[in-house]
Amino acid sequence: MKKEKELLIKKFLFYDLHYGSSKLTMNLTSKSHLIGVRNGFCILDLRETRLYLRYAINFLKRLLTSRKKILFLGGPLGLEKEFGSLCLKKKHPWVETWSYGLLTNPGQSYGDKSFFKYGKPSLIFIFDLSLYEEAIKEALRLDIPIMAFVNTDESLEIVDYPIPANVKSMMGGRFTYNFFFYLFQLYQKN
């Protein structure tokens, strides 16, 4: 078990998930997830990331094995279109650009497809919290849980399943794409 934990932390280090934002832009809710500051940038405690990721995986596993739908907002940096294709293949709704009322107005369509053809999502996964403030408000009104990788300049309080990590880089994008690719492979049977 200890080797697994060490291996996961090495993987986090490889993907540079521990480098947070500037200390000047740090959100105070992330302070408890830091091991310190170096050269003016926050450094995330990857043991915390591992712990929160384990909670997230357990929740995602339950959703995927029971065939519940996850609404993905945005995508991994540099792999947005590929991730959209993966979501389509696995029958999870994916939205790159939010449209006001998408959740609270079920009659609204998105592009050429009805958004609710998948039914109400059981979870909303957001790749960049700052881009989807309206979506967060709608999800809160409908009591739909939110999961996100949360950097040190974002609030942990608006996310039901936060994962403290900086995935806003090409390496972080690869990590998140691979993370969901393998979760879908392991737990979602089509």
GROMACS .gro file of C-alpha atoms in nm:
model
  190
    1MET     CA    1   0.000   0.000   0.000
    2LYS     CA    2   0.281   0.241   0.084
    3LYS     CA    3   0.443   0.175  -0.254
    4GLU     CA    4   0.114   0.254  -0.431
    5LYS     CA    5   0.090   0.586  -0.247
    6GLU     CA    6   0.450   0.674  -0.335
    7LEU     CA    7   0.394   0.579  -0.698
    8LEU     CA    8   0.087   0.801  -0.720
    9ILE     CA    9   0.270   1.096  -0.567
   10LYS     CA   10   0.554   1.045  -0.818
   11LYS     CA   11   0.296   1.050  -1.096
   12PHE     CA   12   0.154   1.378  -0.958
   13LEU     CA   13   0.506   1.521  -0.952
   14PHE     CA   14   0.569   1.405  -1.309
   15TYR     CA   15   0.258   1.589  -1.426
   16ASP     CA   16   0.347   1.902  -1.218
   17LEU     CA   17   0.015   1.899  -1.031
   18HIS     CA   18   0.178   2.042  -0.718
   19TYR     CA   19   0.259   2.388  -0.855
   20GLY     CA   20  -0.021   2.620  -0.749
   21SER     CA   21  -0.086   2.978  -0.846
   22SER     CA   22   0.095   3.287  -0.725
   23LYS     CA   23   0.081   3.357  -0.353
   24LEU     CA   24  -0.071   3.695  -0.444
   25THR     CA   25  -0.378   3.530  -0.600
   26MET     CA   26  -0.416   3.250  -0.346
   27ASN     CA   27  -0.769   3.180  -0.225
   28LEU     CA   28  -0.766   3.141   0.153
   29THR     CA   29  -0.976   2.822   0.134
   30SER     CA   30  -0.679   2.644  -0.026
   31LYS     CA   31  -0.434   2.734   0.250
   32SER     CA   32  -0.487   2.405   0.437
   33HIS     CA   33  -0.384   2.212   0.123
   34LEU     CA   34  -0.041   2.372   0.093
   35ILE     CA   35   0.297   2.259   0.214
   36GLY     CA   36   0.439   2.604   0.156
   37VAL     CA   37   0.536   2.875  -0.089
   38ARG     CA   38   0.842   2.875  -0.311
   39ASN     CA   39   0.956   3.164  -0.531
   40GLY     CA   40   0.620   3.333  -0.474
   41PHE     CA   41   0.414   3.031  -0.586
   42CYS     CA   42   0.201   2.802  -0.373
   43ILE     CA   43   0.306   2.437  -0.348
   44LEU     CA   44   0.022   2.191  -0.298
   45ASP     CA   45   0.051   1.902  -0.055
   46LEU     CA   46   0.023   1.600  -0.283
   47ARG     CA   47  -0.076   1.377   0.009
   48GLU     CA   48  -0.391   1.589   0.031
   49THR     CA   49  -0.439   1.560  -0.345
   50ARG     CA   50  -0.411   1.181  -0.318
   51LEU     CA   51  -0.667   1.170  -0.037
   52TYR     CA   52  -0.922   1.390  -0.218
   53LEU     CA   53  -0.864   1.203  -0.543
   54ARG     CA   54  -0.944   0.876  -0.368
   55TYR     CA   55  -1.280   1.019  -0.249
   56ALA     CA   56  -1.350   1.143  -0.600
   57ILE     CA   57  -1.264   0.808  -0.758
   58ASN     CA   58  -1.495   0.624  -0.519
   59PHE     CA   59  -1.782   0.857  -0.608
   60LEU     CA   60  -1.708   0.837  -0.981
   61LYS     CA   61  -1.686   0.459  -0.961
   62ARG     CA   62  -2.036   0.440  -0.807
   63LEU     CA   63  -2.176   0.669  -1.077
   64LEU     CA   64  -2.011   0.489  -1.367
   65THR     CA   65  -2.097   0.138  -1.253
   66SER     CA   66  -2.462   0.239  -1.204
   67ARG     CA   67  -2.465   0.404  -1.551
   68LYS     CA   68  -2.532   0.756  -1.419
   69LYS     CA   69  -2.444   1.049  -1.640
   70ILE     CA   70  -2.172   1.304  -1.574
   71LEU     CA   71  -2.190   1.645  -1.740
   72PHE     CA   72  -1.841   1.764  -1.829
   73LEU     CA   73  -1.783   2.138  -1.866
   74GLY     CA   74  -1.473   2.224  -2.063
   75GLY     CA   75  -1.194   1.978  -2.109
   76PRO     CA   76  -0.833   1.898  -2.034
   77LEU     CA   77  -0.603   2.173  -2.162
   78GLY     CA   78  -0.482   2.086  -2.511
   79LEU     CA   79  -0.709   1.783  -2.542
   80GLU     CA   80  -1.054   1.944  -2.538
   81LYS     CA   81  -1.178   1.802  -2.871
   82GLU     CA   82  -1.037   1.455  -2.798
   83PHE     CA   83  -1.206   1.463  -2.459
   84GLY     CA   84  -1.535   1.568  -2.619
   85SER     CA   85  -1.510   1.266  -2.849
   86LEU     CA   86  -1.439   1.040  -2.552
   87CYS     CA   87  -1.747   1.175  -2.369
   88LEU     CA   88  -1.962   1.125  -2.679
   89LYS     CA   89  -1.837   0.767  -2.713
   90LYS     CA   90  -1.914   0.697  -2.347
   91LYS     CA   91  -2.249   0.881  -2.369
   92HIS     CA   92  -2.173   1.156  -2.121
   93PRO     CA   93  -2.278   1.511  -2.211
   94TRP     CA   94  -1.991   1.750  -2.275
   95VAL     CA   95  -2.022   2.128  -2.309
   96GLU     CA   96  -1.735   2.345  -2.417
   97THR     CA   97  -1.918   2.679  -2.399
   98TRP     CA   98  -2.187   2.736  -2.137
   99SER     CA   99  -2.524   2.876  -2.234
  100TYR     CA  100  -2.729   3.045  -1.960
  101GLY     CA  101  -3.021   2.827  -1.849
  102LEU     CA  102  -2.883   2.504  -1.993
  103LEU     CA  103  -2.964   2.313  -1.674
  104THR     CA  104  -3.261   2.509  -1.545
  105ASN     CA  105  -3.443   2.527  -1.881
  106PRO     CA  106  -3.484   2.163  -1.993
  107GLY     CA  107  -3.651   2.262  -2.319
  108GLN     CA  108  -3.338   2.440  -2.436
  109SER     CA  109  -3.127   2.262  -2.692
  110TYR     CA  110  -2.751   2.276  -2.732
  111GLY     CA  111  -2.639   2.293  -3.091
  112ASP     CA  112  -2.820   2.031  -3.296
  113LYS     CA  113  -2.886   1.800  -3.001
  114SER     CA  114  -3.119   1.821  -2.707
  115PHE     CA  115  -2.905   1.858  -2.396
  116PHE     CA  116  -3.137   1.647  -2.183
  117LYS     CA  117  -3.136   1.345  -2.412
  118TYR     CA  118  -2.904   1.197  -2.150
  119GLY     CA  119  -3.134   1.291  -1.861
  120LYS     CA  120  -3.045   1.509  -1.564
  121PRO     CA  121  -2.675   1.462  -1.483
  122SER     CA  122  -2.584   1.302  -1.151
  123LEU     CA  123  -2.261   1.505  -1.134
  124ILE     CA  124  -2.106   1.804  -1.304
  125PHE     CA  125  -1.732   1.792  -1.356
  126ILE     CA  126  -1.582   2.136  -1.425
  127PHE     CA  127  -1.233   2.177  -1.569
  128ASP     CA  128  -1.204   2.552  -1.508
  129LEU     CA  129  -1.426   2.695  -1.233
  130SER     CA  130  -1.371   3.056  -1.342
  131LEU     CA  131  -1.533   2.991  -1.683
  132TYR     CA  132  -1.854   2.836  -1.555
  133GLU     CA  133  -1.991   3.059  -1.277
  134GLU     CA  134  -2.346   3.050  -1.421
  135ALA     CA  135  -2.333   2.672  -1.450
  136ILE     CA  136  -2.230   2.647  -1.086
  137LYS     CA  137  -2.526   2.864  -0.981
  138GLU     CA  138  -2.765   2.647  -1.182
  139ALA     CA  139  -2.616   2.325  -1.043
  140LEU     CA  140  -2.655   2.456  -0.689
  141ARG     CA  141  -3.021   2.544  -0.757
  142LEU     CA  142  -3.086   2.191  -0.887
  143ASP     CA  143  -2.879   2.025  -0.613
  144ILE     CA  144  -2.643   1.857  -0.860
  145PRO     CA  145  -2.302   1.784  -0.704
  146ILE     CA  146  -1.994   1.948  -0.854
  147MET     CA  147  -1.647   1.795  -0.883
  148ALA     CA  148  -1.336   1.977  -1.002
  149PHE     CA  149  -0.960   1.990  -0.982
  150VAL     CA  150  -0.911   2.307  -0.779
  151ASN     CA  151  -0.601   2.525  -0.802
  152THR     CA  152  -0.484   2.747  -0.516
  153ASP     CA  153  -0.649   3.059  -0.664
  154GLU     CA  154  -0.996   2.897  -0.665
  155SER     CA  155  -1.248   2.841  -0.388
  156LEU     CA  156  -1.286   2.490  -0.251
  157GLU     CA  157  -1.617   2.585  -0.089
  158ILE     CA  158  -1.831   2.582  -0.405
  159VAL     CA  159  -1.721   2.231  -0.503
  160ASP     CA  160  -1.872   1.920  -0.343
  161TYR     CA  161  -1.580   1.701  -0.450
  162PRO     CA  162  -1.270   1.920  -0.480
  163ILE     CA  163  -0.938   1.771  -0.585
  164PRO     CA  164  -0.656   2.012  -0.494
  165ALA     CA  165  -0.427   2.009  -0.799
  166ASN     CA  166  -0.318   2.241  -1.075
  167VAL     CA  167  -0.422   2.082  -1.404
  168LYS     CA  168  -0.418   2.406  -1.607
  169SER     CA  169  -0.117   2.310  -1.816
  170MET     CA  170  -0.046   2.075  -2.105
  171MET     CA  171   0.089   1.818  -1.859
  172GLY     CA  172  -0.215   1.863  -1.635
  173GLY     CA  173  -0.436   1.822  -1.941
  174ARG     CA  174  -0.271   1.490  -2.021
  175PHE     CA  175  -0.316   1.378  -1.661
  176THR     CA  176  -0.689   1.457  -1.656
  177TYR     CA  177  -0.753   1.302  -1.998
  178ASN     CA  178  -0.577   0.980  -1.894
  179PHE     CA  179  -0.754   0.985  -1.558
  180PHE     CA  180  -1.100   0.981  -1.716
  181PHE     CA  181  -0.999   0.750  -2.000
  182TYR     CA  182  -0.892   0.482  -1.752
  183LEU     CA  183  -1.189   0.540  -1.521
  184PHE     CA  184  -1.425   0.489  -1.814
  185GLN     CA  185  -1.235   0.176  -1.917
  186LEU     CA  186  -1.243   0.029  -1.568
  187TYR     CA  187  -1.591   0.113  -1.448
  188GLN     CA  188  -1.820   0.195  -1.737
  189LYS     CA  189  -1.944  -0.096  -1.940
  190ASN     CA  190  -2.127   0.004  -2.259
   0.00000   0.00000   0.00000
